[in-house]
Amino acid sequence: MDVMQYFYVFLWAALAVMTVIVGRKEGLLAVIIASFFVFMAVWYGIRAFGNVPMFEGVLDIVFKCVLGAFAVLLGVVWVIKRRSGK
């Protein structure tokens, strides 16, 4: 088993924890980013610890769709927050 797979799980989990701690004042934006990092930690964790091919076939399509949804949601929330601040 490749050691880097375990490192990625740790990296995504650490980023999720840091986002929650540092981004408390950002509100919904920080929640979305932290949720993204949790999703990535779980996805890579299933791949590393469960030996499931998470980046092949239908699972790869699901992964890309979820990433796209996070990107759109993050963009919409950022635009709304920016416009309401003015």
PDB file of C-alpha atoms in Angstrom:
ATOM      1  CA  MET A   1       0.000   0.000   0.000  1.00  0.00           C
ATOM      2  CA  ASP A   2       1.241   3.436  -0.889  1.00  0.00           C
ATOM      3  CA  VAL A   3       2.011   5.630   2.117  1.00  0.00           C
ATOM      4  CA  MET A   4       0.875   8.761   0.271  1.00  0.00           C
ATOM      5  CA  GLN A   5      -2.742   7.569   0.370  1.00  0.00           C
ATOM      6  CA  TYR A   6      -2.674   7.724   4.169  1.00  0.00           C
ATOM      7  CA  PHE A   7      -0.988  11.116   4.023  1.00  0.00           C
ATOM      8  CA  TYR A   8      -3.799  12.508   1.848  1.00  0.00           C
ATOM      9  CA  VAL A   9      -6.418  11.331   4.343  1.00  0.00           C
ATOM     10  CA  PHE A  10      -4.534  13.074   7.143  1.00  0.00           C
ATOM     11  CA  LEU A  11      -4.068  16.209   5.021  1.00  0.00           C
ATOM     12  CA  TRP A  12      -7.768  16.591   4.167  1.00  0.00           C
ATOM     13  CA  ALA A  13      -8.814  15.921   7.765  1.00  0.00           C
ATOM     14  CA  ALA A  14      -6.303  18.446   9.111  1.00  0.00           C
ATOM     15  CA  LEU A  15      -7.526  21.067   6.631  1.00  0.00           C
ATOM     16  CA  ALA A  16     -11.119  20.450   7.724  1.00  0.00           C
ATOM     17  CA  VAL A  17     -10.232  20.950  11.390  1.00  0.00           C
ATOM     18  CA  MET A  18      -8.183  24.066  10.639  1.00  0.00           C
ATOM     19  CA  THR A  19     -10.999  25.549   8.557  1.00  0.00           C
ATOM     20  CA  VAL A  20     -13.487  25.032  11.367  1.00  0.00           C
ATOM     21  CA  ILE A  21     -11.165  26.605  13.934  1.00  0.00           C
ATOM     22  CA  VAL A  22      -9.923  29.551  11.867  1.00  0.00           C
ATOM     23  CA  GLY A  23     -13.046  30.215   9.817  1.00  0.00           C
ATOM     24  CA  ARG A  24     -15.606  30.529  12.596  1.00  0.00           C
ATOM     25  CA  LYS A  25     -16.250  34.184  11.812  1.00  0.00           C
ATOM     26  CA  GLU A  26     -16.829  33.505   8.106  1.00  0.00           C
ATOM     27  CA  GLY A  27     -20.029  31.556   8.764  1.00  0.00           C
ATOM     28  CA  LEU A  28     -21.543  29.654   5.851  1.00  0.00           C
ATOM     29  CA  LEU A  29     -18.483  30.046   3.648  1.00  0.00           C
ATOM     30  CA  ALA A  30     -16.263  28.257   6.174  1.00  0.00           C
ATOM     31  CA  VAL A  31     -18.895  25.545   6.680  1.00  0.00           C
ATOM     32  CA  ILE A  32     -18.951  24.812   2.953  1.00  0.00           C
ATOM     33  CA  ILE A  33     -15.166  24.696   2.727  1.00  0.00           C
ATOM     34  CA  ALA A  34     -14.913  22.488   5.822  1.00  0.00           C
ATOM     35  CA  SER A  35     -17.597  20.193   4.388  1.00  0.00           C
ATOM     36  CA  PHE A  36     -15.564  19.911   1.207  1.00  0.00           C
ATOM     37  CA  PHE A  37     -12.467  18.939   3.166  1.00  0.00           C
ATOM     38  CA  VAL A  38     -14.444  16.350   5.162  1.00  0.00           C
ATOM     39  CA  PHE A  39     -15.797  14.903   1.907  1.00  0.00           C
ATOM     40  CA  MET A  40     -12.271  14.653   0.521  1.00  0.00           C
ATOM     41  CA  ALA A  41     -10.975  13.010   3.714  1.00  0.00           C
ATOM     42  CA  VAL A  42     -13.754  10.416   3.636  1.00  0.00           C
ATOM     43  CA  TRP A  43     -13.320   9.775  -0.105  1.00  0.00           C
ATOM     44  CA  TYR A  44      -9.573   9.282   0.194  1.00  0.00           C
ATOM     45  CA  GLY A  45     -10.049   7.324   3.429  1.00  0.00           C
ATOM     46  CA  ILE A  46     -12.327   4.824   1.727  1.00  0.00           C
ATOM     47  CA  ARG A  47      -9.726   4.466  -0.994  1.00  0.00           C
ATOM     48  CA  ALA A  48      -6.796   4.078   1.397  1.00  0.00           C
ATOM     49  CA  PHE A  49      -8.299   1.921   4.120  1.00  0.00           C
ATOM     50  CA  GLY A  50     -10.986   0.070   2.182  1.00  0.00           C
ATOM     51  CA  ASN A  51      -9.003  -0.621  -0.987  1.00  0.00           C
ATOM     52  CA  VAL A  52     -12.007   0.508  -3.052  1.00  0.00           C
ATOM     53  CA  PRO A  53     -11.181   1.959  -6.495  1.00  0.00           C
ATOM     54  CA  MET A  54     -12.751   5.371  -5.832  1.00  0.00           C
ATOM     55  CA  PHE A  55     -11.365   7.007  -8.978  1.00  0.00           C
ATOM     56  CA  GLU A  56     -12.627   4.515 -11.546  1.00  0.00           C
ATOM     57  CA  GLY A  57     -15.928   4.144 -13.361  1.00  0.00           C
ATOM     58  CA  VAL A  58     -19.121   5.506 -11.851  1.00  0.00           C
ATOM     59  CA  LEU A  59     -17.426   6.540  -8.606  1.00  0.00           C
ATOM     60  CA  ASP A  60     -15.100   8.807 -10.578  1.00  0.00           C
ATOM     61  CA  ILE A  61     -18.110  10.482 -12.219  1.00  0.00           C
ATOM     62  CA  VAL A  62     -19.795  10.911  -8.822  1.00  0.00           C
ATOM     63  CA  PHE A  63     -16.577  12.407  -7.433  1.00  0.00           C
ATOM     64  CA  LYS A  64     -16.356  14.945 -10.253  1.00  0.00           C
ATOM     65  CA  CYS A  65     -20.031  15.885  -9.922  1.00  0.00           C
ATOM     66  CA  VAL A  66     -19.675  16.461  -6.179  1.00  0.00           C
ATOM     67  CA  LEU A  67     -16.572  18.600  -6.758  1.00  0.00           C
ATOM     68  CA  GLY A  68     -18.492  20.649  -9.322  1.00  0.00           C
ATOM     69  CA  ALA A  69     -21.408  21.085  -6.940  1.00  0.00           C
ATOM     70  CA  PHE A  70     -19.068  22.293  -4.186  1.00  0.00           C
ATOM     71  CA  ALA A  71     -17.436  24.741  -6.607  1.00  0.00           C
ATOM     72  CA  VAL A  72     -20.774  26.183  -7.745  1.00  0.00           C
ATOM     73  CA  LEU A  73     -22.124  26.381  -4.192  1.00  0.00           C
ATOM     74  CA  LEU A  74     -18.971  28.059  -2.936  1.00  0.00           C
ATOM     75  CA  GLY A  75     -19.079  30.575  -5.785  1.00  0.00           C
ATOM     76  CA  VAL A  76     -22.742  31.419  -5.199  1.00  0.00           C
ATOM     77  CA  VAL A  77     -22.277  31.895  -1.458  1.00  0.00           C
ATOM     78  CA  TRP A  78     -19.165  34.014  -2.031  1.00  0.00           C
ATOM     79  CA  VAL A  79     -20.979  36.282  -4.528  1.00  0.00           C
ATOM     80  CA  ILE A  80     -23.987  36.674  -2.228  1.00  0.00           C
ATOM     81  CA  LYS A  81     -21.747  37.462   0.727  1.00  0.00           C
ATOM     82  CA  ARG A  82     -19.720  39.962  -1.275  1.00  0.00           C
ATOM     83  CA  ARG A  83     -22.798  41.781  -2.582  1.00  0.00           C
ATOM     84  CA  SER A  84     -24.503  41.923   0.799  1.00  0.00           C
ATOM     85  CA  GLY A  85     -21.382  43.490   2.327  1.00  0.00           C
ATOM     86  CA  LYS A  86     -21.585  46.596   0.157  1.00  0.00           C
TER      87      LYS A  86
END
